């Protein structure tokens, strides 16, 4: 009897989780209301420079993310005036759990569960409305790091971990990474080769019909880099010449099959 009760409780819990995931996906992909996105800054390396940079952050530092989403959504016929609102929350002091590179399927699933628990506690600030999508942005001193850990965006849980440089001159490229991970949370997939960063053709090219094909004039957001030649690609310095490609638009329900 107790075994039956335990199974029944487990099924109820799994059903509730599945229902919540369906509701999250429906809400975030309907594009009928503005998505409230929370930026939760963290000192990723404990450095003085990262701390000083975070202290100077204002909502204006993330305004081009809102501009990017409005521009691209309108290009696909989305009538919502402001598809995404970015809100800056107070600095947190507890870092999110780390996802090791060789985690595997089970390790990644366990990390995802730990992230859910972390996000629930780390995003609760009195006097601030709850964010629909929570992005924890870890800032690092660029004089110490020339290469940052991988960032991650999760559709299940509507959350992400972004690694960024504590440098005002790199704010534009930081925002590109934030926008990229934000799109993961609403269903977009990567459009590049994970091991090399090479944009995939044709889905990772902003203009697959351009002649000559290289160098591409714009960047597909989920490719993250602009193809310069068959063997070279570079990360843009801002979102100004970055677009949402047709495959990405379909994944996030800006278009229909």
GROMACS .gro file of N, CA, C and O in nm, residues 80-206:
model
  508
   80UNK      N    1   0.357   4.318  -3.065
   80UNK     CA    2   0.384   4.366  -2.930
   80UNK      C    3   0.489   4.477  -2.934
   80UNK      O    4   0.597   4.459  -2.990
   81UNK      N    5   0.456   4.592  -2.877
   81UNK     CA    6   0.547   4.707  -2.884
   81UNK      C    7   0.680   4.678  -2.816
   81UNK      O    8   0.787   4.713  -2.868
   82UNK      N    9   0.676   4.615  -2.699
   82UNK     CA   10   0.798   4.583  -2.626
   82UNK      C   11   0.796   4.435  -2.592
   82UNK      O   12   0.745   4.395  -2.488
   83UNK      N   13   0.853   4.350  -2.676
   83UNK     CA   14   0.850   4.206  -2.649
   83UNK      C   15   0.925   4.166  -2.522
   83UNK      O   16   0.885   4.072  -2.453
   84UNK      N   17   1.033   4.239  -2.491
   84UNK     CA   18   1.117   4.205  -2.376
   84UNK      C   19   1.146   4.330  -2.294
   84UNK      O   20   1.181   4.434  -2.349
   85UNK      N   21   1.126   4.318  -2.163
   85UNK     CA   22   1.168   4.423  -2.070
   85UNK      C   23   1.279   4.367  -1.984
   85UNK      O   24   1.265   4.260  -1.925
   86UNK      N   25   1.391   4.439  -1.978
   86UNK     CA   26   1.505   4.395  -1.899
   86UNK      C   27   1.513   4.478  -1.771
   86UNK      O   28   1.519   4.601  -1.776
   87UNK      N   29   1.512   4.409  -1.659
   87UNK     CA   30   1.517   4.475  -1.528
   87UNK      C   31   1.647   4.436  -1.457
   87UNK      O   32   1.682   4.319  -1.451
   88UNK      N   33   1.714   4.537  -1.404
   88UNK     CA   34   1.838   4.512  -1.329
   88UNK      C   35   1.806   4.495  -1.182
   88UNK      O   36   1.745   4.583  -1.120
   89UNK      N   37   1.847   4.384  -1.125
   89UNK     CA   38   1.822   4.355  -0.983
   89UNK      C   39   1.949   4.380  -0.902
   89UNK      O   40   2.058   4.396  -0.958
   90UNK      N   41   1.936   4.386  -0.770
   90UNK     CA   42   2.055   4.409  -0.686
   90UNK      C   43   2.159   4.299  -0.701
   90UNK      O   44   2.127   4.186  -0.741
   91UNK      N   45   2.281   4.330  -0.670
   91UNK     CA   46   2.390   4.233  -0.678
   91UNK      C   47   2.367   4.118  -0.580
   91UNK      O   48   2.331   4.139  -0.464
   92UNK      N   49   2.388   3.999  -0.628
   92UNK     CA   50   2.381   3.882  -0.541
   92UNK      C   51   2.520   3.849  -0.488
   92UNK      O   52   2.621   3.905  -0.533
   93UNK      N   53   2.526   3.758  -0.393
   93UNK     CA   54   2.654   3.726  -0.331
   93UNK      C   55   2.684   3.577  -0.327
   93UNK      O   56   2.792   3.537  -0.285
   94UNK      N   57   2.591   3.496  -0.373
   94UNK     CA   58   2.615   3.353  -0.378
   94UNK      C   59   2.616   3.308  -0.524
   94UNK      O   60   2.519   3.332  -0.597
   95UNK      N   61   2.725   3.247  -0.568
   95UNK     CA   62   2.738   3.208  -0.707
   95UNK      C   63   2.657   3.083  -0.738
   95UNK      O   64   2.634   2.998  -0.651
   96UNK      N   65   2.612   3.070  -0.863
   96UNK     CA   66   2.534   2.951  -0.901
   96UNK      C   67   2.621   2.827  -0.908
   96UNK      O   68   2.744   2.837  -0.917
   97UNK      N   69   2.561   2.710  -0.906
   97UNK     CA   70   2.639   2.586  -0.919
   97UNK      C   71   2.709   2.580  -1.054
   97UNK      O   72   2.658   2.633  -1.154
   98UNK      N   73   2.824   2.518  -1.057
   98UNK     CA   74   2.905   2.509  -1.179
   98UNK      C   75   2.871   2.380  -1.254
   98UNK      O   76   2.856   2.274  -1.194
   99UNK      N   77   2.859   2.393  -1.386
   99UNK     CA   78   2.838   2.275  -1.471
   99UNK      C   79   2.972   2.233  -1.530
   99UNK      O   80   3.026   2.300  -1.618
  100UNK      N   81   3.031   2.122  -1.483
  100UNK     CA   82   3.159   2.076  -1.539
  100UNK      C   83   3.145   2.040  -1.686
  100UNK      O   84   3.038   1.997  -1.731
  101UNK      N   85   3.252   2.056  -1.763
  101UNK     CA   86   3.249   2.030  -1.906
  101UNK      C   87   3.214   1.885  -1.939
  101UNK      O   88   3.148   1.857  -2.039
  102UNK      N   89   3.258   1.791  -1.857
  102UNK     CA   90   3.236   1.649  -1.886
  102UNK      C   91   3.121   1.592  -1.804
  102UNK      O   92   3.124   1.476  -1.762
  103UNK      N   93   3.018   1.671  -1.782
  103UNK     CA   94   2.908   1.629  -1.693
  103UNK      C   95   2.830   1.510  -1.747
  103UNK      O   96   2.785   1.425  -1.672
  104UNK      N   97   2.809   1.506  -1.877
  104UNK     CA   98   2.726   1.401  -1.932
  104UNK      C   99   2.579   1.432  -1.909
  104UNK      O  100   2.542   1.533  -1.848
  105UNK      N  101   2.493   1.342  -1.956
  105UNK     CA  102   2.348   1.365  -1.948
  105UNK      C  103   2.299   1.371  -1.804
  105UNK      O  104   2.225   1.462  -1.766
  106UNK      N  105   2.340   1.274  -1.722
  106UNK     CA  106   2.294   1.270  -1.584
  106UNK      C  107   2.350   1.388  -1.503
  106UNK      O  108   2.279   1.449  -1.424
  107UNK      N  109   2.477   1.421  -1.526
  107UNK     CA  110   2.538   1.533  -1.456
  107UNK      C  111   2.471   1.664  -1.491
  107UNK      O  112   2.451   1.751  -1.405
  108UNK      N  113   2.436   1.680  -1.618
  108UNK     CA  114   2.368   1.802  -1.661
  108UNK      C  115   2.228   1.811  -1.600
  108UNK      O  116   2.184   1.919  -1.558
  109UNK      N  117   2.159   1.698  -1.593
  109UNK     CA  118   2.025   1.696  -1.533
  109UNK      C  119   2.032   1.733  -1.385
  109UNK      O  120   1.948   1.809  -1.334
  110UNK      N  121   2.134   1.680  -1.316
  110UNK     CA  122   2.151   1.711  -1.175
  110UNK      C  123   2.184   1.859  -1.155
  110UNK      O  124   2.133   1.924  -1.065
  111UNK      N  125   2.270   1.911  -1.241
  111UNK     CA  126   2.302   2.054  -1.235
  111UNK      C  127   2.178   2.139  -1.258
  111UNK      O  128   2.158   2.241  -1.191
  112UNK      N  129   2.095   2.098  -1.351
  112UNK     CA  130   1.972   2.172  -1.380
  112UNK      C  131   1.881   2.178  -1.258
  112UNK      O  132   1.822   2.282  -1.227
  113UNK      N  133   1.872   2.068  -1.185
  113UNK     CA  134   1.791   2.066  -1.063
  113UNK      C  135   1.850   2.159  -0.957
  113UNK      O  136   1.777   2.232  -0.889
  114UNK      N  137   1.982   2.157  -0.943
  114UNK     CA  138   2.048   2.245  -0.847
  114UNK      C  139   2.029   2.392  -0.887
  114UNK      O  140   2.013   2.479  -0.800
  115UNK      N  141   2.030   2.419  -1.017
  115UNK     CA  142   2.009   2.555  -1.064
  115UNK      C  143   1.869   2.605  -1.031
  115UNK      O  144   1.850   2.722  -0.994
  116UNK      N  145   1.771   2.519  -1.042
  116UNK     CA  146   1.634   2.558  -1.007
  116UNK      C  147   1.626   2.599  -0.860
  116UNK      O  148   1.562   2.700  -0.826
  117UNK      N  149   1.689   2.520  -0.775
  117UNK     CA  150   1.688   2.551  -0.632
  117UNK      C  151   1.762   2.680  -0.605
  117UNK      O  152   1.718   2.766  -0.528
  118UNK      N  153   1.875   2.695  -0.670
  118UNK     CA  154   1.954   2.818  -0.654
  118UNK      C  155   1.876   2.940  -0.702
  118UNK      O  156   1.869   3.042  -0.633
  119UNK      N  157   1.817   2.931  -0.821
  119UNK     CA  158   1.747   3.045  -0.880
  119UNK      C  159   1.630   3.090  -0.794
  119UNK      O  160   1.603   3.210  -0.782
  120UNK      N  161   1.563   2.996  -0.735
  120UNK     CA  162   1.447   3.032  -0.652
  120UNK      C  163   1.489   3.118  -0.534
  120UNK      O  164   1.421   3.215  -0.499
  121UNK      N  165   1.603   3.086  -0.474
  121UNK     CA  166   1.648   3.162  -0.357
  121UNK      C  167   1.724   3.288  -0.397
  121UNK      O  168   1.712   3.392  -0.331
  122UNK      N  169   1.801   3.281  -0.505
  122UNK     CA  170   1.889   3.393  -0.542
  122UNK      C  171   1.817   3.506  -0.614
  122UNK      O  172   1.876   3.613  -0.633
  123UNK      N  173   1.692   3.485  -0.655
  123UNK     CA  174   1.620   3.588  -0.728
  123UNK      C  175   1.511   3.656  -0.647
  123UNK      O  176   1.432   3.735  -0.699
  124UNK      N  177   1.505   3.625  -0.520
  124UNK     CA  178   1.401   3.680  -0.433
  124UNK      C  179   1.452   3.805  -0.362
  124UNK      O  180   1.528   3.796  -0.266
  125UNK      N  181   1.410   3.922  -0.412
  125UNK     CA  182   1.449   4.049  -0.351
  125UNK      C  183   1.324   4.126  -0.312
  125UNK      O  184   1.239   4.155  -0.398
  126UNK      N  185   1.312   4.157  -0.185
  126UNK     CA  186   1.196   4.233  -0.138
  126UNK      C  187   1.191   4.369  -0.206
  126UNK      O  188   1.293   4.435  -0.225
  127UNK      N  189   1.070   4.408  -0.244
  127UNK     CA  190   1.053   4.537  -0.309
  127UNK      C  191   1.073   4.532  -0.459
  127UNK      O  192   1.058   4.634  -0.527
  128UNK      N  193   1.109   4.414  -0.511
  128UNK     CA  194   1.129   4.399  -0.655
  128UNK      C  195   1.032   4.294  -0.708
  128UNK      O  196   1.021   4.185  -0.650
  129UNK      N  197   0.963   4.322  -0.817
  129UNK     CA  198   0.871   4.222  -0.873
  129UNK      C  199   0.948   4.101  -0.923
  129UNK      O  200   1.062   4.113  -0.968
  130UNK      N  201   0.887   3.984  -0.917
  130UNK     CA  202   0.957   3.863  -0.964
  130UNK      C  203   0.976   3.866  -1.116
  130UNK      O  204   0.889   3.912  -1.190
  131UNK      N  205   1.090   3.819  -1.161
  131UNK     CA  206   1.120   3.813  -1.304
  131UNK      C  207   1.066   3.683  -1.362
  131UNK      O  208   1.071   3.579  -1.298
  132UNK      N  209   1.016   3.691  -1.485
  132UNK     CA  210   0.968   3.571  -1.552
  132UNK      C  211   1.086   3.484  -1.595
  132UNK      O  212   1.084   3.362  -1.583
  133UNK      N  213   1.189   3.549  -1.648
  133UNK     CA  214   1.312   3.482  -1.688
  133UNK      C  215   1.426   3.539  -1.606
  133UNK      O  216   1.441   3.661  -1.596
  134UNK      N  217   1.506   3.454  -1.545
  134UNK     CA  218   1.613   3.498  -1.456
  134UNK      C  219   1.748   3.465  -1.515
  134UNK      O  220   1.779   3.348  -1.540
  135UNK      N  221   1.829   3.569  -1.538
  135UNK     CA  222   1.962   3.551  -1.593
  135UNK      C  223   2.065   3.598  -1.492
  135UNK      O  224   2.068   3.716  -1.455
  136UNK      N  225   2.149   3.507  -1.447
  136UNK     CA  226   2.252   3.537  -1.348
  136UNK      C  227   2.382   3.566  -1.424
  136UNK      O  228   2.440   3.477  -1.486
  137UNK      N  229   2.422   3.694  -1.420
  137UNK     CA  230   2.537   3.739  -1.500
  137UNK      C  231   2.658   3.753  -1.410
  137UNK      O  232   2.661   3.837  -1.319
  138UNK      N  233   2.758   3.669  -1.434
  138UNK     CA  234   2.880   3.667  -1.354
  138UNK      C  235   2.986   3.750  -1.426
  138UNK      O  236   3.027   3.717  -1.538
  139UNK      N  237   3.031   3.859  -1.362
  139UNK     CA  238   3.130   3.948  -1.422
  139UNK      C  239   3.270   3.910  -1.376
  139UNK      O  240   3.292   3.876  -1.259
  140UNK      N  241   3.366   3.919  -1.470
  140UNK     CA  242   3.505   3.879  -1.444
  140UNK      C  243   3.600   3.991  -1.487
  140UNK      O  244   3.574   4.062  -1.584
  141UNK      N  245   3.709   4.001  -1.418
  141UNK     CA  246   3.813   4.098  -1.451
  141UNK      C  247   3.881   4.056  -1.582
  141UNK      O  248   3.943   3.949  -1.588
  142UNK      N  249   3.875   4.140  -1.687
  142UNK     CA  250   3.935   4.101  -1.816
  142UNK      C  251   4.087   4.094  -1.812
  142UNK      O  252   4.149   4.033  -1.900
  143UNK      N  253   4.149   4.155  -1.713
  143UNK     CA  254   4.295   4.146  -1.702
  143UNK      C  255   4.339   4.012  -1.646
  143UNK      O  256   4.456   3.975  -1.656
  144UNK      N  257   4.245   3.941  -1.585
  144UNK     CA  258   4.274   3.808  -1.530
  144UNK      C  259   4.229   3.697  -1.625
  144UNK      O  260   4.293   3.593  -1.635
  145UNK      N  261   4.120   3.723  -1.696
  145UNK     CA  262   4.062   3.621  -1.784
  145UNK      C  263   4.064   3.669  -1.929
  145UNK      O  264   4.012   3.776  -1.960
  146UNK      N  265   4.123   3.592  -2.016
  146UNK     CA  266   4.114   3.622  -2.159
  146UNK      C  267   4.011   3.531  -2.227
  146UNK      O  268   3.975   3.551  -2.343
  147UNK      N  269   3.963   3.431  -2.151
  147UNK     CA  270   3.860   3.340  -2.202
  147UNK      C  271   3.767   3.305  -2.086
  147UNK      O  272   3.814   3.264  -1.980
  148UNK      N  273   3.639   3.318  -2.109
  148UNK     CA  274   3.541   3.296  -2.002
  148UNK      C  275   3.480   3.156  -2.010
  148UNK      O  276   3.477   3.095  -2.118
  149UNK      N  277   3.428   3.106  -1.898
  149UNK     CA  278   3.356   2.977  -1.902
  149UNK      C  279   3.233   2.987  -1.992
  149UNK      O  280   3.185   3.097  -2.024
  150UNK      N  281   3.182   2.873  -2.032
  150UNK     CA  282   3.062   2.871  -2.116
  150UNK      C  283   2.942   2.925  -2.040
  150UNK      O  284   2.927   2.903  -1.920
  151UNK      N  285   2.856   2.995  -2.113
  151UNK     CA  286   2.730   3.042  -2.058
  151UNK      C  287   2.621   2.941  -2.094
  151UNK      O  288   2.635   2.864  -2.190
  152UNK      N  289   2.511   2.943  -2.019
  152UNK     CA  290   2.404   2.846  -2.041
  152UNK      C  291   2.268   2.911  -2.022
  152UNK      O  292   2.247   2.988  -1.928
  153UNK      N  293   2.176   2.881  -2.112
  153UNK     CA  294   2.038   2.923  -2.099
  153UNK      C  295   1.947   2.802  -2.098
  153UNK      O  296   1.963   2.713  -2.182
  154UNK      N  297   1.855   2.794  -2.003
  154UNK     CA  298   1.769   2.677  -1.986
  154UNK      C  299   1.623   2.713  -2.008
  154UNK      O  300   1.568   2.800  -1.939
  155UNK      N  301   1.559   2.643  -2.102
  155UNK     CA  302   1.417   2.664  -2.122
  155UNK      C  303   1.338   2.606  -2.004
  155UNK      O  304   1.239   2.664  -1.960
  156UNK      N  305   1.382   2.491  -1.954
  156UNK     CA  306   1.317   2.433  -1.837
  156UNK      C  307   1.365   2.507  -1.713
  156UNK      O  308   1.480   2.494  -1.672
  157UNK      N  309   1.278   2.586  -1.657
  157UNK     CA  310   1.314   2.669  -1.542
  157UNK      C  311   1.326   2.816  -1.578
  157UNK      O  312   1.330   2.902  -1.490
  158UNK      N  313   1.333   2.847  -1.710
  158UNK     CA  314   1.341   2.986  -1.757
  158UNK      C  315   1.452   3.062  -1.685
  158UNK      O  316   1.428   3.164  -1.620
  159UNK      N  317   1.575   3.015  -1.699
  159UNK     CA  318   1.687   3.077  -1.628
  159UNK      C  319   1.815   3.055  -1.707
  159UNK      O  320   1.820   2.972  -1.800
  160UNK      N  321   1.916   3.131  -1.671
  160UNK     CA  322   2.043   3.115  -1.740
  160UNK      C  323   2.158   3.167  -1.658
  160UNK      O  324   2.140   3.245  -1.564
  161UNK      N  325   2.277   3.120  -1.693
  161UNK     CA  326   2.401   3.168  -1.632
  161UNK      C  327   2.486   3.227  -1.744
  161UNK      O  328   2.515   3.159  -1.843
  162UNK      N  329   2.522   3.354  -1.729
  162UNK     CA  330   2.599   3.424  -1.831
  162UNK      C  331   2.731   3.470  -1.771
  162UNK      O  332   2.733   3.530  -1.663
  163UNK      N  333   2.840   3.443  -1.840
  163UNK     CA  334   2.971   3.492  -1.798
  163UNK      C  335   3.008   3.612  -1.886
  163UNK      O  336   2.999   3.605  -2.009
  164UNK      N  337   3.046   3.722  -1.821
  164UNK     CA  338   3.071   3.847  -1.893
  164UNK      C  339   3.195   3.915  -1.838
  164UNK      O  340   3.242   3.886  -1.728
  165UNK      N  341   3.248   4.007  -1.918
  165UNK     CA  342   3.367   4.084  -1.877
  165UNK      C  343   3.326   4.214  -1.808
  165UNK      O  344   3.233   4.283  -1.852
  166UNK      N  345   3.396   4.245  -1.700
  166UNK     CA  346   3.371   4.370  -1.626
  166UNK      C  347   3.448   4.483  -1.693
  166UNK      O  348   3.546   4.536  -1.639
  167UNK      N  349   3.402   4.521  -1.811
  167UNK     CA  350   3.470   4.623  -1.890
  167UNK      C  351   3.365   4.695  -1.973
  167UNK      O  352   3.295   4.631  -2.054
  168UNK      N  353   3.355   4.825  -1.958
  168UNK     CA  354   3.253   4.903  -2.028
  168UNK      C  355   3.268   4.893  -2.179
  168UNK      O  356   3.169   4.898  -2.253
  169UNK      N  357   3.393   4.880  -2.228
  169UNK     CA  358   3.415   4.870  -2.372
  169UNK      C  359   3.363   4.739  -2.429
  169UNK      O  360   3.349   4.725  -2.552
  170UNK      N  361   3.335   4.641  -2.343
  170UNK     CA  362   3.285   4.512  -2.387
  170UNK      C  363   3.138   4.491  -2.352
  170UNK      O  364   3.086   4.380  -2.364
  171UNK      N  365   3.070   4.598  -2.312
  171UNK     CA  366   2.929   4.588  -2.274
  171UNK      C  367   2.843   4.540  -2.390
  171UNK      O  368   2.747   4.464  -2.371
  172UNK      N  369   2.876   4.583  -2.512
  172UNK     CA  370   2.799   4.542  -2.628
  172UNK      C  371   2.806   4.393  -2.654
  172UNK      O  372   2.705   4.327  -2.678
  173UNK      N  373   2.927   4.337  -2.648
  173UNK     CA  374   2.941   4.193  -2.669
  173UNK      C  375   2.884   4.114  -2.550
  173UNK      O  376   2.831   4.004  -2.567
  174UNK      N  377   2.892   4.171  -2.429
  174UNK     CA  378   2.826   4.108  -2.314
  174UNK      C  379   2.676   4.095  -2.340
  174UNK      O  380   2.616   3.991  -2.314
  175UNK      N  381   2.616   4.202  -2.392
  175UNK     CA  382   2.472   4.201  -2.417
  175UNK      C  383   2.434   4.103  -2.528
  175UNK      O  384   2.325   4.047  -2.527
  176UNK      N  385   2.525   4.083  -2.622
  176UNK     CA  386   2.499   3.982  -2.725
  176UNK      C  387   2.489   3.843  -2.661
  176UNK      O  388   2.400   3.765  -2.694
  177UNK      N  389   2.581   3.814  -2.568
  177UNK     CA  390   2.578   3.684  -2.500
  177UNK      C  391   2.450   3.671  -2.416
  177UNK      O  392   2.386   3.565  -2.413
  178UNK      N  393   2.413   3.779  -2.349
  178UNK     CA  394   2.290   3.777  -2.269
  178UNK      C  395   2.169   3.749  -2.357
  178UNK      O  396   2.083   3.666  -2.325
  179UNK      N  397   2.160   3.819  -2.472
  179UNK     CA  398   2.048   3.798  -2.563
  179UNK      C  399   2.047   3.655  -2.618
  179UNK      O  400   1.940   3.594  -2.633
  180UNK      N  401   2.164   3.602  -2.647
  180UNK     CA  402   2.177   3.464  -2.696
  180UNK      C  403   2.122   3.365  -2.593
  180UNK      O  404   2.040   3.277  -2.626
  181UNK      N  405   2.165   3.379  -2.468
  181UNK     CA  406   2.118   3.286  -2.364
  181UNK      C  407   1.970   3.308  -2.333
  181UNK      O  408   1.899   3.211  -2.302
  182UNK      N  409   1.925   3.431  -2.341
  182UNK     CA  410   1.782   3.459  -2.322
  182UNK      C  411   1.700   3.385  -2.427
  182UNK      O  412   1.594   3.327  -2.395
  183UNK      N  413   1.747   3.384  -2.550
  183UNK     CA  414   1.673   3.313  -2.655
  183UNK      C  415   1.671   3.162  -2.631
  183UNK      O  416   1.575   3.094  -2.668
  184UNK      N  417   1.775   3.108  -2.568
  184UNK     CA  418   1.771   2.966  -2.529
  184UNK      C  419   1.653   2.940  -2.437
  184UNK      O  420   1.588   2.835  -2.447
  185UNK      N  421   1.626   3.031  -2.345
  185UNK     CA  422   1.519   3.007  -2.248
  185UNK      C  423   1.381   3.007  -2.311
  185UNK      O  424   1.286   2.955  -2.252
  186UNK      N  425   1.368   3.065  -2.431
  186UNK     CA  426   1.237   3.065  -2.498
  186UNK      C  427   1.236   2.970  -2.617
  186UNK      O  428   1.147   2.976  -2.702
  187UNK      N  429   1.335   2.879  -2.624
  187UNK     CA  430   1.327   2.769  -2.719
  187UNK      C  431   1.425   2.769  -2.834
  187UNK      O  432   1.422   2.676  -2.916
  188UNK      N  433   1.513   2.867  -2.845
  188UNK     CA  434   1.607   2.870  -2.956
  188UNK      C  435   1.724   2.775  -2.933
  188UNK      O  436   1.768   2.756  -2.819
  189UNK      N  437   1.777   2.720  -3.040
  189UNK     CA  438   1.892   2.630  -3.032
  189UNK      C  439   2.015   2.698  -3.092
  189UNK      O  440   2.005   2.794  -3.168
  190UNK      N  441   2.133   2.645  -3.058
  190UNK     CA  442   2.257   2.699  -3.112
  190UNK      C  443   2.267   2.671  -3.262
  190UNK      O  444   2.219   2.568  -3.311
  191UNK      N  445   2.332   2.765  -3.331
  191UNK     CA  446   2.351   2.751  -3.476
  191UNK      C  447   2.501   2.754  -3.509
  191UNK      O  448   2.543   2.814  -3.607
  192UNK      N  449   2.581   2.688  -3.427
  192UNK     CA  450   2.725   2.682  -3.450
  192UNK      C  451   2.778   2.546  -3.405
  192UNK      O  452   2.711   2.472  -3.331
  193UNK      N  453   2.897   2.514  -3.450
  193UNK     CA  454   2.963   2.389  -3.409
  193UNK      C  455   3.022   2.411  -3.270
  193UNK      O  456   3.106   2.500  -3.251
  194UNK      N  457   2.980   2.333  -3.175
  194UNK     CA  458   3.016   2.355  -3.035
  194UNK      C  459   3.167   2.348  -3.014
  194UNK      O  460   3.225   2.429  -2.939
  195UNK      N  461   3.234   2.259  -3.079
  195UNK     CA  462   3.378   2.239  -3.055
  195UNK      C  463   3.466   2.350  -3.112
  195UNK      O  464   3.576   2.374  -3.062
  196UNK      N  465   3.417   2.418  -3.215
  196UNK     CA  466   3.500   2.520  -3.281
  196UNK      C  467   3.441   2.660  -3.279
  196UNK      O  468   3.514   2.758  -3.293
  197UNK      N  469   3.308   2.671  -3.260
  197UNK     CA  470   3.243   2.802  -3.267
  197UNK      C  471   3.207   2.843  -3.408
  197UNK      O  472   3.153   2.953  -3.430
  198UNK      N  473   3.233   2.757  -3.507
  198UNK     CA  474   3.205   2.791  -3.648
  198UNK      C  475   3.055   2.797  -3.674
  198UNK      O  476   2.982   2.701  -3.644
  199UNK      N  477   3.003   2.906  -3.729
  199UNK     CA  478   2.860   2.914  -3.764
  199UNK      C  479   2.822   2.806  -3.865
  199UNK      O  480   2.896   2.779  -3.961
  200UNK      N  481   2.710   2.743  -3.843
  200UNK     CA  482   2.663   2.638  -3.932
  200UNK      C  483   2.599   2.700  -4.057
  200UNK      O  484   2.526   2.799  -4.048
  201UNK      N  485   2.628   2.642  -4.171
  201UNK     CA  486   2.563   2.686  -4.294
  201UNK      C  487   2.451   2.589  -4.330
  201UNK      O  488   2.470   2.468  -4.324
  202UNK      N  489   2.332   2.639  -4.364
  202UNK     CA  490   2.297   2.780  -4.383
  202UNK      C  491   2.237   2.848  -4.260
  202UNK      O  492   2.224   2.968  -4.255
  203UNK      N  493   2.200   2.768  -4.157
  203UNK     CA  494   2.118   2.823  -4.049
  203UNK      C  495   2.192   2.922  -3.960
  203UNK      O  496   2.130   3.001  -3.889
  204UNK      N  497   2.327   2.920  -3.963
  204UNK     CA  498   2.404   3.012  -3.881
  204UNK      C  499   2.451   3.135  -3.957
  204UNK      O  500   2.530   3.214  -3.903
  205UNK      N  501   2.403   3.153  -4.079
  205UNK     CA  502   2.439   3.267  -4.161
  205UNK      C  503   2.323   3.365  -4.167
  205UNK      O  504   2.208   3.325  -4.191
  206UNK      N  505   2.353   3.492  -4.146
  206UNK     CA  506   2.248   3.594  -4.150
  206UNK      C  507   2.188   3.608  -4.289
  206UNK      O  508   2.069   3.630  -4.304
   0.00000   0.00000   0.00000
